[in-house]
PDB file of C-alpha atoms in Angstrom:
ATOM      1  CA  UNK A  62     -50.721 -33.067  69.475  1.00 74.00           C
ATOM      2  CA  UNK A  63     -53.970 -34.939  70.180  1.00 78.00           C
ATOM      3  CA  UNK A  64     -54.203 -38.651  69.253  1.00 88.00           C
ATOM      4  CA  UNK A  65     -50.413 -38.689  68.846  1.00 91.00           C
ATOM      5  CA  UNK A  66     -50.223 -42.493  69.128  1.00 94.00           C
ATOM      6  CA  UNK A  67     -52.537 -43.037  66.126  1.00 96.00           C
ATOM      7  CA  UNK A  68     -50.929 -40.274  64.046  1.00 96.00           C
ATOM      8  CA  UNK A  69     -47.315 -41.289  64.714  1.00 96.00           C
ATOM      9  CA  UNK A  70     -48.337 -44.947  64.340  1.00 96.00           C
ATOM     10  CA  UNK A  71     -49.634 -44.283  60.821  1.00 97.00           C
ATOM     11  CA  UNK A  72     -46.310 -42.605  59.845  1.00 97.00           C
ATOM     12  CA  UNK A  73     -44.272 -45.440  61.411  1.00 97.00           C
ATOM     13  CA  UNK A  74     -46.348 -48.073  59.555  1.00 97.00           C
ATOM     14  CA  UNK A  75     -46.051 -46.200  56.232  1.00 97.00           C
ATOM     15  CA  UNK A  76     -42.330 -45.435  56.403  1.00 97.00           C
ATOM     16  CA  UNK A  77     -41.566 -48.826  57.994  1.00 97.00           C
ATOM     17  CA  UNK A  78     -43.346 -50.676  55.161  1.00 97.00           C
ATOM     18  CA  UNK A  79     -41.444 -48.627  52.572  1.00 96.00           C
ATOM     19  CA  UNK A  80     -38.140 -49.369  54.295  1.00 97.00           C
ATOM     20  CA  UNK A  81     -38.774 -53.121  54.612  1.00 97.00           C
ATOM     21  CA  UNK A  82     -39.990 -53.499  50.999  1.00 97.00           C
ATOM     22  CA  UNK A  83     -37.097 -51.415  49.596  1.00 97.00           C
ATOM     23  CA  UNK A  84     -34.529 -53.278  51.708  1.00 96.00           C
ATOM     24  CA  UNK A  85     -35.869 -56.705  50.660  1.00 96.00           C
ATOM     25  CA  UNK A  86     -35.851 -55.662  46.988  1.00 95.00           C
ATOM     26  CA  UNK A  87     -32.267 -54.375  47.115  1.00 95.00           C
ATOM     27  CA  UNK A  88     -31.111 -57.437  49.063  1.00 94.00           C
ATOM     28  CA  UNK A  89     -32.672 -59.950  46.669  1.00 93.00           C
ATOM     29  CA  UNK A  90     -31.246 -57.951  43.731  1.00 92.00           C
ATOM     30  CA  UNK A  91     -27.762 -58.199  45.217  1.00 91.00           C
ATOM     31  CA  UNK A  92     -27.958 -61.908  46.016  1.00 90.00           C
ATOM     32  CA  UNK A  93     -29.418 -62.805  42.581  1.00 90.00           C
ATOM     33  CA  UNK A  94     -26.873 -60.712  40.690  1.00 88.00           C
ATOM     34  CA  UNK A  95     -23.981 -62.461  42.442  1.00 86.00           C
ATOM     35  CA  UNK A  96     -24.230 -65.487  40.165  1.00 79.00           C
ATOM     36  CA  UNK A  97     -24.645 -63.494  36.951  1.00 82.00           C
ATOM     37  CA  UNK A  98     -22.285 -61.748  34.592  1.00 81.00           C
ATOM     38  CA  UNK A  99     -22.721 -58.121  33.542  1.00 82.00           C
ATOM     39  CA  UNK A 100     -23.911 -59.301  30.101  1.00 81.00           C
ATOM     40  CA  UNK A 101     -26.986 -60.775  31.791  1.00 81.00           C
ATOM     41  CA  UNK A 102     -27.865 -57.396  33.343  1.00 82.00           C
ATOM     42  CA  UNK A 103     -29.170 -55.204  30.516  1.00 84.00           C
ATOM     43  CA  UNK A 104     -29.596 -52.196  32.817  1.00 83.00           C
ATOM     44  CA  UNK A 105     -25.798 -51.856  33.244  1.00 78.00           C
TER      45      UNK A 105
ATOM     46  CA  UNK B 143      -4.942 -61.096  58.304  1.00 40.00           C
ATOM     47  CA  UNK B 144      -5.002 -59.632  54.807  1.00 41.00           C
ATOM     48  CA  UNK B 145      -7.048 -56.799  53.497  1.00 42.00           C
ATOM     49  CA  UNK B 146      -8.500 -56.761  49.994  1.00 43.00           C
ATOM     50  CA  UNK B 147      -6.820 -54.074  47.970  1.00 41.00           C
ATOM     51  CA  UNK B 148      -8.819 -52.649  45.014  1.00 42.00           C
ATOM     52  CA  UNK B 149      -6.688 -54.713  42.620  1.00 40.00           C
ATOM     53  CA  UNK B 150      -7.664 -58.016  44.287  1.00 39.00           C
ATOM     54  CA  UNK B 151     -11.433 -57.360  44.318  1.00 39.00           C
ATOM     55  CA  UNK B 152     -13.225 -59.035  41.418  1.00 43.00           C
ATOM     56  CA  UNK B 153     -14.420 -56.518  38.819  1.00 48.00           C
ATOM     57  CA  UNK B 154     -16.025 -59.046  36.458  1.00 53.00           C
ATOM     58  CA  UNK B 155     -19.551 -58.574  37.805  1.00 62.00           C
ATOM     59  CA  UNK B 156     -21.323 -55.619  39.415  1.00 72.00           C
ATOM     60  CA  UNK B 157     -23.722 -56.416  42.240  1.00 81.00           C
ATOM     61  CA  UNK B 158     -27.326 -55.369  42.541  1.00 88.00           C
ATOM     62  CA  UNK B 159     -29.905 -53.620  40.426  1.00 90.00           C
ATOM     63  CA  UNK B 160     -28.784 -50.008  40.854  1.00 91.00           C
ATOM     64  CA  UNK B 161     -27.589 -47.591  38.181  1.00 92.00           C
ATOM     65  CA  UNK B 162     -26.532 -43.944  38.404  1.00 92.00           C
ATOM     66  CA  UNK B 163     -30.095 -42.940  37.464  1.00 94.00           C
ATOM     67  CA  UNK B 164     -31.741 -45.057  40.197  1.00 94.00           C
ATOM     68  CA  UNK B 165     -29.259 -43.693  42.759  1.00 95.00           C
ATOM     69  CA  UNK B 166     -30.242 -40.109  41.857  1.00 96.00           C
ATOM     70  CA  UNK B 167     -33.927 -41.091  41.910  1.00 96.00           C
ATOM     71  CA  UNK B 168     -33.463 -42.816  45.279  1.00 96.00           C
ATOM     72  CA  UNK B 169     -31.707 -39.768  46.794  1.00 97.00           C
ATOM     73  CA  UNK B 170     -34.499 -37.465  45.518  1.00 97.00           C
ATOM     74  CA  UNK B 171     -37.114 -39.822  46.982  1.00 97.00           C
ATOM     75  CA  UNK B 172     -35.426 -39.829  50.405  1.00 97.00           C
ATOM     76  CA  UNK B 173     -35.298 -36.011  50.419  1.00 97.00           C
ATOM     77  CA  UNK B 174     -38.983 -35.754  49.432  1.00 97.00           C
ATOM     78  CA  UNK B 175     -40.051 -38.323  52.054  1.00 97.00           C
ATOM     79  CA  UNK B 176     -38.075 -36.351  54.658  1.00 97.00           C
ATOM     80  CA  UNK B 177     -39.963 -33.200  53.606  1.00 96.00           C
ATOM     81  CA  UNK B 178     -43.233 -35.121  53.817  1.00 96.00           C
ATOM     82  CA  UNK B 179     -42.457 -36.005  57.451  1.00 96.00           C
ATOM     83  CA  UNK B 180     -41.588 -32.375  58.273  1.00 96.00           C
ATOM     84  CA  UNK B 181     -44.627 -30.866  56.515  1.00 95.00           C
ATOM     85  CA  UNK B 182     -47.063 -33.584  57.577  1.00 95.00           C
ATOM     86  CA  UNK B 183     -46.139 -33.704  61.250  1.00 95.00           C
ATOM     87  CA  UNK B 184     -44.794 -30.216  62.004  1.00 94.00           C
ATOM     88  CA  UNK B 185     -45.485 -27.441  59.505  1.00 93.00           C
ATOM     89  CA  UNK B 186     -49.045 -28.079  58.273  1.00 92.00           C
ATOM     90  CA  UNK B 187     -51.821 -26.732  60.510  1.00 92.00           C
ATOM     91  CA  UNK B 188     -54.368 -28.787  62.457  1.00 90.00           C
ATOM     92  CA  UNK B 189     -57.814 -29.039  60.826  1.00 88.00           C
ATOM     93  CA  UNK B 190     -60.763 -27.032  62.190  1.00 87.00           C
ATOM     94  CA  UNK B 191     -62.973 -30.151  62.467  1.00 85.00           C
ATOM     95  CA  UNK B 192     -60.553 -33.090  62.678  1.00 88.00           C
ATOM     96  CA  UNK B 193     -57.731 -31.456  64.647  1.00 90.00           C
ATOM     97  CA  UNK B 194     -54.342 -33.203  64.326  1.00 92.00           C
ATOM     98  CA  UNK B 195     -55.935 -36.386  62.932  1.00 93.00           C
ATOM     99  CA  UNK B 196     -55.801 -34.705  59.508  1.00 93.00           C
ATOM    100  CA  UNK B 197     -52.024 -35.344  59.520  1.00 95.00           C
ATOM    101  CA  UNK B 198     -52.758 -38.992  58.669  1.00 96.00           C
ATOM    102  CA  UNK B 199     -54.100 -37.726  55.318  1.00 95.00           C
ATOM    103  CA  UNK B 200     -50.528 -36.870  54.163  1.00 96.00           C
ATOM    104  CA  UNK B 201     -49.525 -40.554  54.190  1.00 97.00           C
ATOM    105  CA  UNK B 202     -52.976 -42.121  53.577  1.00 96.00           C
ATOM    106  CA  UNK B 203     -53.848 -40.253  50.350  1.00 95.00           C
ATOM    107  CA  UNK B 204     -50.375 -40.617  48.704  1.00 97.00           C
ATOM    108  CA  UNK B 205     -50.458 -44.361  49.594  1.00 97.00           C
ATOM    109  CA  UNK B 206     -53.767 -44.911  47.828  1.00 96.00           C
ATOM    110  CA  UNK B 207     -52.582 -42.739  44.899  1.00 96.00           C
ATOM    111  CA  UNK B 208     -49.497 -44.950  44.564  1.00 97.00           C
ATOM    112  CA  UNK B 209     -51.599 -48.132  44.759  1.00 97.00           C
ATOM    113  CA  UNK B 210     -53.984 -46.866  42.027  1.00 97.00           C
ATOM    114  CA  UNK B 211     -51.013 -45.826  39.871  1.00 97.00           C
ATOM    115  CA  UNK B 212     -49.369 -49.235  40.373  1.00 98.00           C
ATOM    116  CA  UNK B 213     -52.540 -51.116  39.374  1.00 98.00           C
ATOM    117  CA  UNK B 214     -53.009 -48.926  36.283  1.00 98.00           C
ATOM    118  CA  UNK B 215     -49.368 -49.569  35.271  1.00 98.00           C
ATOM    119  CA  UNK B 216     -50.005 -53.309  35.815  1.00 98.00           C
ATOM    120  CA  UNK B 217     -52.993 -53.117  33.457  1.00 98.00           C
ATOM    121  CA  UNK B 218     -51.086 -51.132  30.798  1.00 98.00           C
ATOM    122  CA  UNK B 219     -48.107 -53.512  30.920  1.00 97.00           C
ATOM    123  CA  UNK B 220     -50.521 -56.482  30.822  1.00 97.00           C
ATOM    124  CA  UNK B 221     -52.143 -54.997  27.682  1.00 97.00           C
ATOM    125  CA  UNK B 222     -48.699 -54.568  26.079  1.00 97.00           C
ATOM    126  CA  UNK B 223     -47.914 -58.219  26.835  1.00 96.00           C
ATOM    127  CA  UNK B 224     -51.282 -59.569  25.701  1.00 96.00           C
ATOM    128  CA  UNK B 225     -51.870 -57.474  22.566  1.00 96.00           C
ATOM    129  CA  UNK B 226     -48.290 -56.642  21.553  1.00 94.00           C
ATOM    130  CA  UNK B 227     -46.787 -58.485  18.578  1.00 92.00           C
ATOM    131  CA  UNK B 228     -43.844 -59.888  20.563  1.00 93.00           C
ATOM    132  CA  UNK B 229     -45.863 -60.748  23.743  1.00 92.00           C
ATOM    133  CA  UNK B 230     -43.023 -59.156  25.680  1.00 93.00           C
ATOM    134  CA  UNK B 231     -42.073 -60.965  28.889  1.00 94.00           C
ATOM    135  CA  UNK B 232     -40.416 -57.748  30.056  1.00 94.00           C
ATOM    136  CA  UNK B 233     -43.864 -56.096  29.994  1.00 96.00           C
ATOM    137  CA  UNK B 234     -45.157 -58.999  32.086  1.00 96.00           C
ATOM    138  CA  UNK B 235     -42.355 -58.464  34.612  1.00 96.00           C
ATOM    139  CA  UNK B 236     -43.196 -54.758  34.840  1.00 97.00           C
ATOM    140  CA  UNK B 237     -46.852 -55.735  35.427  1.00 97.00           C
ATOM    141  CA  UNK B 238     -45.866 -58.167  38.199  1.00 97.00           C
ATOM    142  CA  UNK B 239     -43.446 -55.743  39.869  1.00 97.00           C
ATOM    143  CA  UNK B 240     -46.024 -52.958  39.781  1.00 98.00           C
ATOM    144  CA  UNK B 241     -48.737 -55.189  41.284  1.00 98.00           C
ATOM    145  CA  UNK B 242     -46.427 -56.199  44.152  1.00 97.00           C
ATOM    146  CA  UNK B 243     -45.777 -52.515  44.937  1.00 98.00           C
ATOM    147  CA  UNK B 244     -49.505 -51.757  44.651  1.00 98.00           C
ATOM    148  CA  UNK B 245     -50.429 -54.510  47.115  1.00 98.00           C
ATOM    149  CA  UNK B 246     -47.932 -53.205  49.703  1.00 98.00           C
ATOM    150  CA  UNK B 247     -49.340 -49.670  49.439  1.00 97.00           C
ATOM    151  CA  UNK B 248     -52.946 -50.841  49.409  1.00 97.00           C
ATOM    152  CA  UNK B 249     -52.204 -52.599  52.726  1.00 98.00           C
ATOM    153  CA  UNK B 250     -50.666 -49.352  54.048  1.00 98.00           C
ATOM    154  CA  UNK B 251     -53.795 -47.465  52.869  1.00 97.00           C
ATOM    155  CA  UNK B 252     -56.090 -49.879  54.707  1.00 97.00           C
ATOM    156  CA  UNK B 253     -54.110 -49.759  57.962  1.00 97.00           C
ATOM    157  CA  UNK B 254     -53.629 -45.960  58.006  1.00 97.00           C
ATOM    158  CA  UNK B 255     -57.311 -45.579  57.089  1.00 95.00           C
ATOM    159  CA  UNK B 256     -58.293 -47.779  60.034  1.00 96.00           C
ATOM    160  CA  UNK B 257     -56.201 -45.651  62.407  1.00 96.00           C
ATOM    161  CA  UNK B 258     -57.757 -42.472  60.975  1.00 94.00           C
ATOM    162  CA  UNK B 259     -61.239 -44.036  61.254  1.00 94.00           C
ATOM    163  CA  UNK B 260     -60.649 -44.935  64.902  1.00 94.00           C
ATOM    164  CA  UNK B 261     -60.032 -41.244  65.693  1.00 94.00           C
ATOM    165  CA  UNK B 262     -62.796 -39.681  63.557  1.00 91.00           C
ATOM    166  CA  UNK B 263     -65.530 -42.381  63.593  1.00 90.00           C
ATOM    167  CA  UNK B 264     -64.657 -44.148  66.860  1.00 93.00           C
ATOM    168  CA  UNK B 265     -64.224 -47.535  65.141  1.00 94.00           C
ATOM    169  CA  UNK B 266     -61.415 -49.154  63.151  1.00 95.00           C
ATOM    170  CA  UNK B 267     -63.687 -50.716  60.546  1.00 94.00           C
ATOM    171  CA  UNK B 268     -67.172 -50.302  59.069  1.00 91.00           C
ATOM    172  CA  UNK B 269     -68.622 -52.304  56.176  1.00 91.00           C
ATOM    173  CA  UNK B 270     -69.022 -49.036  54.332  1.00 89.00           C
ATOM    174  CA  UNK B 271     -68.943 -48.770  50.487  1.00 90.00           C
ATOM    175  CA  UNK B 272     -65.448 -47.209  50.254  1.00 91.00           C
ATOM    176  CA  UNK B 273     -63.853 -49.491  52.850  1.00 93.00           C
ATOM    177  CA  UNK B 274     -65.450 -52.643  51.475  1.00 93.00           C
ATOM    178  CA  UNK B 275     -64.546 -51.913  47.823  1.00 94.00           C
ATOM    179  CA  UNK B 276     -60.974 -51.034  48.895  1.00 95.00           C
ATOM    180  CA  UNK B 277     -60.675 -54.350  50.762  1.00 96.00           C
ATOM    181  CA  UNK B 278     -62.009 -56.160  47.660  1.00 96.00           C
ATOM    182  CA  UNK B 279     -59.452 -54.390  45.454  1.00 97.00           C
ATOM    183  CA  UNK B 280     -56.679 -55.468  47.834  1.00 97.00           C
ATOM    184  CA  UNK B 281     -57.888 -59.093  47.791  1.00 97.00           C
ATOM    185  CA  UNK B 282     -58.173 -59.030  43.977  1.00 97.00           C
ATOM    186  CA  UNK B 283     -54.500 -58.115  43.604  1.00 97.00           C
ATOM    187  CA  UNK B 284     -53.473 -60.734  46.180  1.00 97.00           C
ATOM    188  CA  UNK B 285     -55.322 -63.089  43.795  1.00 97.00           C
ATOM    189  CA  UNK B 286     -53.428 -61.605  40.834  1.00 97.00           C
ATOM    190  CA  UNK B 287     -50.110 -62.371  42.573  1.00 97.00           C
ATOM    191  CA  UNK B 288     -51.343 -65.898  43.348  1.00 97.00           C
ATOM    192  CA  UNK B 289     -52.203 -66.419  39.650  1.00 96.00           C
ATOM    193  CA  UNK B 290     -48.659 -65.324  38.735  1.00 95.00           C
ATOM    194  CA  UNK B 291     -47.331 -68.167  40.899  1.00 93.00           C
ATOM    195  CA  UNK B 292     -49.480 -70.926  39.336  1.00 93.00           C
ATOM    196  CA  UNK B 293     -47.950 -73.846  37.451  1.00 89.00           C
ATOM    197  CA  UNK B 294     -47.339 -73.636  33.711  1.00 88.00           C
ATOM    198  CA  UNK B 295     -44.843 -72.369  31.172  1.00 90.00           C
ATOM    199  CA  UNK B 296     -43.523 -68.828  31.493  1.00 89.00           C
ATOM    200  CA  UNK B 297     -45.696 -67.570  28.606  1.00 92.00           C
ATOM    201  CA  UNK B 298     -48.818 -69.353  29.932  1.00 94.00           C
ATOM    202  CA  UNK B 299     -48.381 -67.742  33.343  1.00 93.00           C
ATOM    203  CA  UNK B 300     -47.793 -64.338  31.754  1.00 95.00           C
ATOM    204  CA  UNK B 301     -50.943 -64.618  29.583  1.00 96.00           C
ATOM    205  CA  UNK B 302     -53.140 -65.736  32.495  1.00 96.00           C
ATOM    206  CA  UNK B 303     -51.954 -62.982  34.807  1.00 96.00           C
ATOM    207  CA  UNK B 304     -52.303 -60.344  32.056  1.00 97.00           C
ATOM    208  CA  UNK B 305     -56.007 -61.222  31.722  1.00 97.00           C
ATOM    209  CA  UNK B 306     -56.493 -60.990  35.512  1.00 97.00           C
ATOM    210  CA  UNK B 307     -54.542 -57.698  35.576  1.00 97.00           C
ATOM    211  CA  UNK B 308     -56.822 -56.204  32.921  1.00 97.00           C
ATOM    212  CA  UNK B 309     -59.987 -57.318  34.748  1.00 97.00           C
ATOM    213  CA  UNK B 310     -58.891 -56.285  38.265  1.00 97.00           C
ATOM    214  CA  UNK B 311     -58.123 -52.697  37.233  1.00 97.00           C
ATOM    215  CA  UNK B 312     -61.845 -52.164  36.523  1.00 96.00           C
ATOM    216  CA  UNK B 313     -62.300 -52.035  40.310  1.00 95.00           C
ATOM    217  CA  UNK B 314     -60.132 -48.890  40.641  1.00 95.00           C
ATOM    218  CA  UNK B 315     -62.785 -46.411  39.348  1.00 94.00           C
ATOM    219  CA  UNK B 316     -65.400 -48.293  41.388  1.00 94.00           C
ATOM    220  CA  UNK B 317     -63.381 -47.723  44.579  1.00 93.00           C
ATOM    221  CA  UNK B 318     -62.680 -44.084  43.715  1.00 89.00           C
ATOM    222  CA  UNK B 319     -66.304 -43.204  42.904  1.00 87.00           C
ATOM    223  CA  UNK B 320     -67.841 -45.436  45.603  1.00 87.00           C
ATOM    224  CA  UNK B 321     -68.330 -42.405  47.875  1.00 81.00           C
ATOM    225  CA  UNK B 322     -70.482 -40.815  45.142  1.00 80.00           C
ATOM    226  CA  UNK B 323     -72.309 -43.975  44.068  1.00 80.00           C
ATOM    227  CA  UNK B 324     -73.385 -45.075  47.560  1.00 80.00           C
ATOM    228  CA  UNK B 325     -74.072 -43.386  50.893  1.00 74.00           C
ATOM    229  CA  UNK B 326     -70.722 -43.601  52.637  1.00 72.00           C
ATOM    230  CA  UNK B 327     -69.199 -42.810  56.007  1.00 72.00           C
ATOM    231  CA  UNK B 328     -65.945 -42.017  54.204  1.00 76.00           C
ATOM    232  CA  UNK B 329     -65.388 -38.415  53.142  1.00 72.00           C
ATOM    233  CA  UNK B 330     -65.496 -37.574  49.430  1.00 71.00           C
ATOM    234  CA  UNK B 331     -62.321 -37.147  47.364  1.00 68.00           C
ATOM    235  CA  UNK B 332     -60.152 -34.448  48.949  1.00 65.00           C
ATOM    236  CA  UNK B 333     -58.708 -33.003  45.742  1.00 63.00           C
ATOM    237  CA  UNK B 334     -59.957 -34.778  42.634  1.00 60.00           C
ATOM    238  CA  UNK B 335     -63.705 -34.842  43.217  1.00 57.00           C
ATOM    239  CA  UNK B 336     -66.233 -34.744  40.399  1.00 54.00           C
ATOM    240  CA  UNK B 337     -66.486 -30.941  40.598  1.00 57.00           C
ATOM    241  CA  UNK B 338     -62.657 -30.516  40.772  1.00 54.00           C
ATOM    242  CA  UNK B 339     -63.155 -28.126  43.708  1.00 61.00           C
ATOM    243  CA  UNK B 340     -60.101 -27.887  45.977  1.00 62.00           C
ATOM    244  CA  UNK B 341     -61.227 -26.924  49.456  1.00 68.00           C
ATOM    245  CA  UNK B 342     -57.948 -27.318  51.367  1.00 74.00           C
ATOM    246  CA  UNK B 343     -55.825 -24.745  53.183  1.00 79.00           C
ATOM    247  CA  UNK B 344     -52.725 -23.740  51.142  1.00 86.00           C
ATOM    248  CA  UNK B 345     -50.158 -25.401  53.423  1.00 89.00           C
ATOM    249  CA  UNK B 346     -52.310 -28.542  53.754  1.00 91.00           C
ATOM    250  CA  UNK B 347     -52.585 -28.778  49.969  1.00 91.00           C
ATOM    251  CA  UNK B 348     -48.827 -28.245  49.611  1.00 93.00           C
ATOM    252  CA  UNK B 349     -48.078 -30.993  52.187  1.00 94.00           C
ATOM    253  CA  UNK B 350     -50.360 -33.336  50.278  1.00 94.00           C
ATOM    254  CA  UNK B 351     -48.609 -32.364  47.037  1.00 94.00           C
ATOM    255  CA  UNK B 352     -45.197 -33.150  48.628  1.00 96.00           C
ATOM    256  CA  UNK B 353     -46.568 -36.575  49.639  1.00 96.00           C
ATOM    257  CA  UNK B 354     -47.912 -37.357  46.162  1.00 96.00           C
ATOM    258  CA  UNK B 355     -44.628 -36.318  44.470  1.00 97.00           C
ATOM    259  CA  UNK B 356     -42.553 -38.294  47.036  1.00 97.00           C
ATOM    260  CA  UNK B 357     -44.643 -41.453  46.545  1.00 97.00           C
ATOM    261  CA  UNK B 358     -44.614 -41.119  42.739  1.00 97.00           C
ATOM    262  CA  UNK B 359     -40.786 -40.962  42.785  1.00 98.00           C
ATOM    263  CA  UNK B 360     -40.756 -43.889  45.222  1.00 98.00           C
ATOM    264  CA  UNK B 361     -42.971 -45.898  42.858  1.00 98.00           C
ATOM    265  CA  UNK B 362     -40.600 -45.307  39.919  1.00 98.00           C
ATOM    266  CA  UNK B 363     -37.583 -46.271  42.027  1.00 97.00           C
ATOM    267  CA  UNK B 364     -39.222 -49.437  43.365  1.00 97.00           C
ATOM    268  CA  UNK B 365     -40.573 -50.397  39.924  1.00 97.00           C
ATOM    269  CA  UNK B 366     -37.125 -50.192  38.301  1.00 97.00           C
ATOM    270  CA  UNK B 367     -35.473 -52.283  41.014  1.00 96.00           C
ATOM    271  CA  UNK B 368     -38.282 -54.808  41.406  1.00 96.00           C
ATOM    272  CA  UNK B 369     -38.672 -55.484  37.654  1.00 96.00           C
ATOM    273  CA  UNK B 370     -34.890 -56.080  37.436  1.00 95.00           C
ATOM    274  CA  UNK B 371     -35.148 -58.544  40.320  1.00 95.00           C
ATOM    275  CA  UNK B 372     -37.991 -60.373  38.499  1.00 95.00           C
ATOM    276  CA  UNK B 373     -35.854 -60.491  35.339  1.00 93.00           C
ATOM    277  CA  UNK B 374     -33.021 -62.169  37.283  1.00 92.00           C
ATOM    278  CA  UNK B 375     -35.469 -64.630  38.908  1.00 92.00           C
ATOM    279  CA  UNK B 376     -36.632 -65.652  35.394  1.00 90.00           C
ATOM    280  CA  UNK B 377     -33.059 -65.961  34.207  1.00 89.00           C
ATOM    281  CA  UNK B 378     -32.035 -68.118  37.201  1.00 87.00           C
ATOM    282  CA  UNK B 379     -35.069 -70.364  36.625  1.00 85.00           C
ATOM    283  CA  UNK B 380     -34.078 -70.817  32.955  1.00 80.00           C
ATOM    284  CA  UNK B 381     -30.439 -71.478  33.881  1.00 79.00           C
ATOM    285  CA  UNK B 382     -31.546 -73.992  36.533  1.00 75.00           C
ATOM    286  CA  UNK B 383     -33.773 -75.763  33.998  1.00 70.00           C
ATOM    287  CA  UNK B 384     -30.964 -75.895  31.415  1.00 74.00           C
ATOM    288  CA  UNK B 385     -28.572 -77.327  34.028  1.00 75.00           C
ATOM    289  CA  UNK B 386     -31.149 -79.969  35.097  1.00 75.00           C
ATOM    290  CA  UNK B 387     -31.740 -81.002  31.441  1.00 75.00           C
ATOM    291  CA  UNK B 388     -27.988 -81.248  30.827  1.00 79.00           C
ATOM    292  CA  UNK B 389     -27.625 -83.425  33.927  1.00 79.00           C
ATOM    293  CA  UNK B 390     -30.459 -85.755  32.799  1.00 80.00           C
ATOM    294  CA  UNK B 391     -28.893 -86.030  29.318  1.00 81.00           C
ATOM    295  CA  UNK B 392     -25.527 -86.865  30.888  1.00 80.00           C
ATOM    296  CA  UNK B 393     -27.164 -89.514  33.103  1.00 77.00           C
ATOM    297  CA  UNK B 394     -28.820 -91.075  30.061  1.00 75.00           C
ATOM    298  CA  UNK B 395     -25.609 -90.953  28.032  1.00 71.00           C
ATOM    299  CA  UNK B 396     -27.137 -88.565  25.487  1.00 66.00           C
ATOM    300  CA  UNK B 397     -24.776 -86.056  23.938  1.00 60.00           C
ATOM    301  CA  UNK B 398     -26.369 -82.742  22.974  1.00 54.00           C
TER     302      UNK B 398
END
């Protein structure tokens, strides 16, 4: 594969950004929901 | 040392923002993103002109599609908040969550585009019509997120950001059609051009389709989780304010 560094780099940046954003979202959801009852979570 | 048995673990509150539906959606998204990696890097053929550099298209185009979709959802939710009878704060949260997702994927679009440009044009950046309008769109939504964080009551902040959200979305068609409106180094739309002519090899088109479906599912999954997080942030702020007011009343000897 020619220009492998640029091509693989673009996949690493894309999937890495997705992973970091998803992980941060899930983590903040878990820490915020700790202090709340189920009645305050209408999605449950 | 003692181990928690199921009977000793608290069952009064469930953690996180997940439901059965988001778990299914998340699993589907992971499978589709896995397929995107396989098709994009291994199964799709190299391009006659661009060679293997075309493989960047399978993450670059779905990223910009997701960013456009996110900004359009922000505008629609902003309209619901601004013009709806109840001025729904839930619509405002959806707008905010969608804009955050859009900004992340607009950044990914810019970076992957720069890497692609370095291979095909020999430079990372050119002040070309498409690149410049894309950078402006990115900055506009950074501004939108900054407006969301300004001082004021919850409804004031929601109203202000809804107006910005409705104005900023006008840049999306400008970015998309910039390659037609001005002479541009950037290639024209790969699939949805003005003549709707699809000039891609079958497996390339399928790989791109896998990417667009994967990123659309990802958007829905992120939007559900992120808007629930924003709802809890609002709720904690209200609870904190109520507790502070109660404390001040107690200090002043005022009974509610």
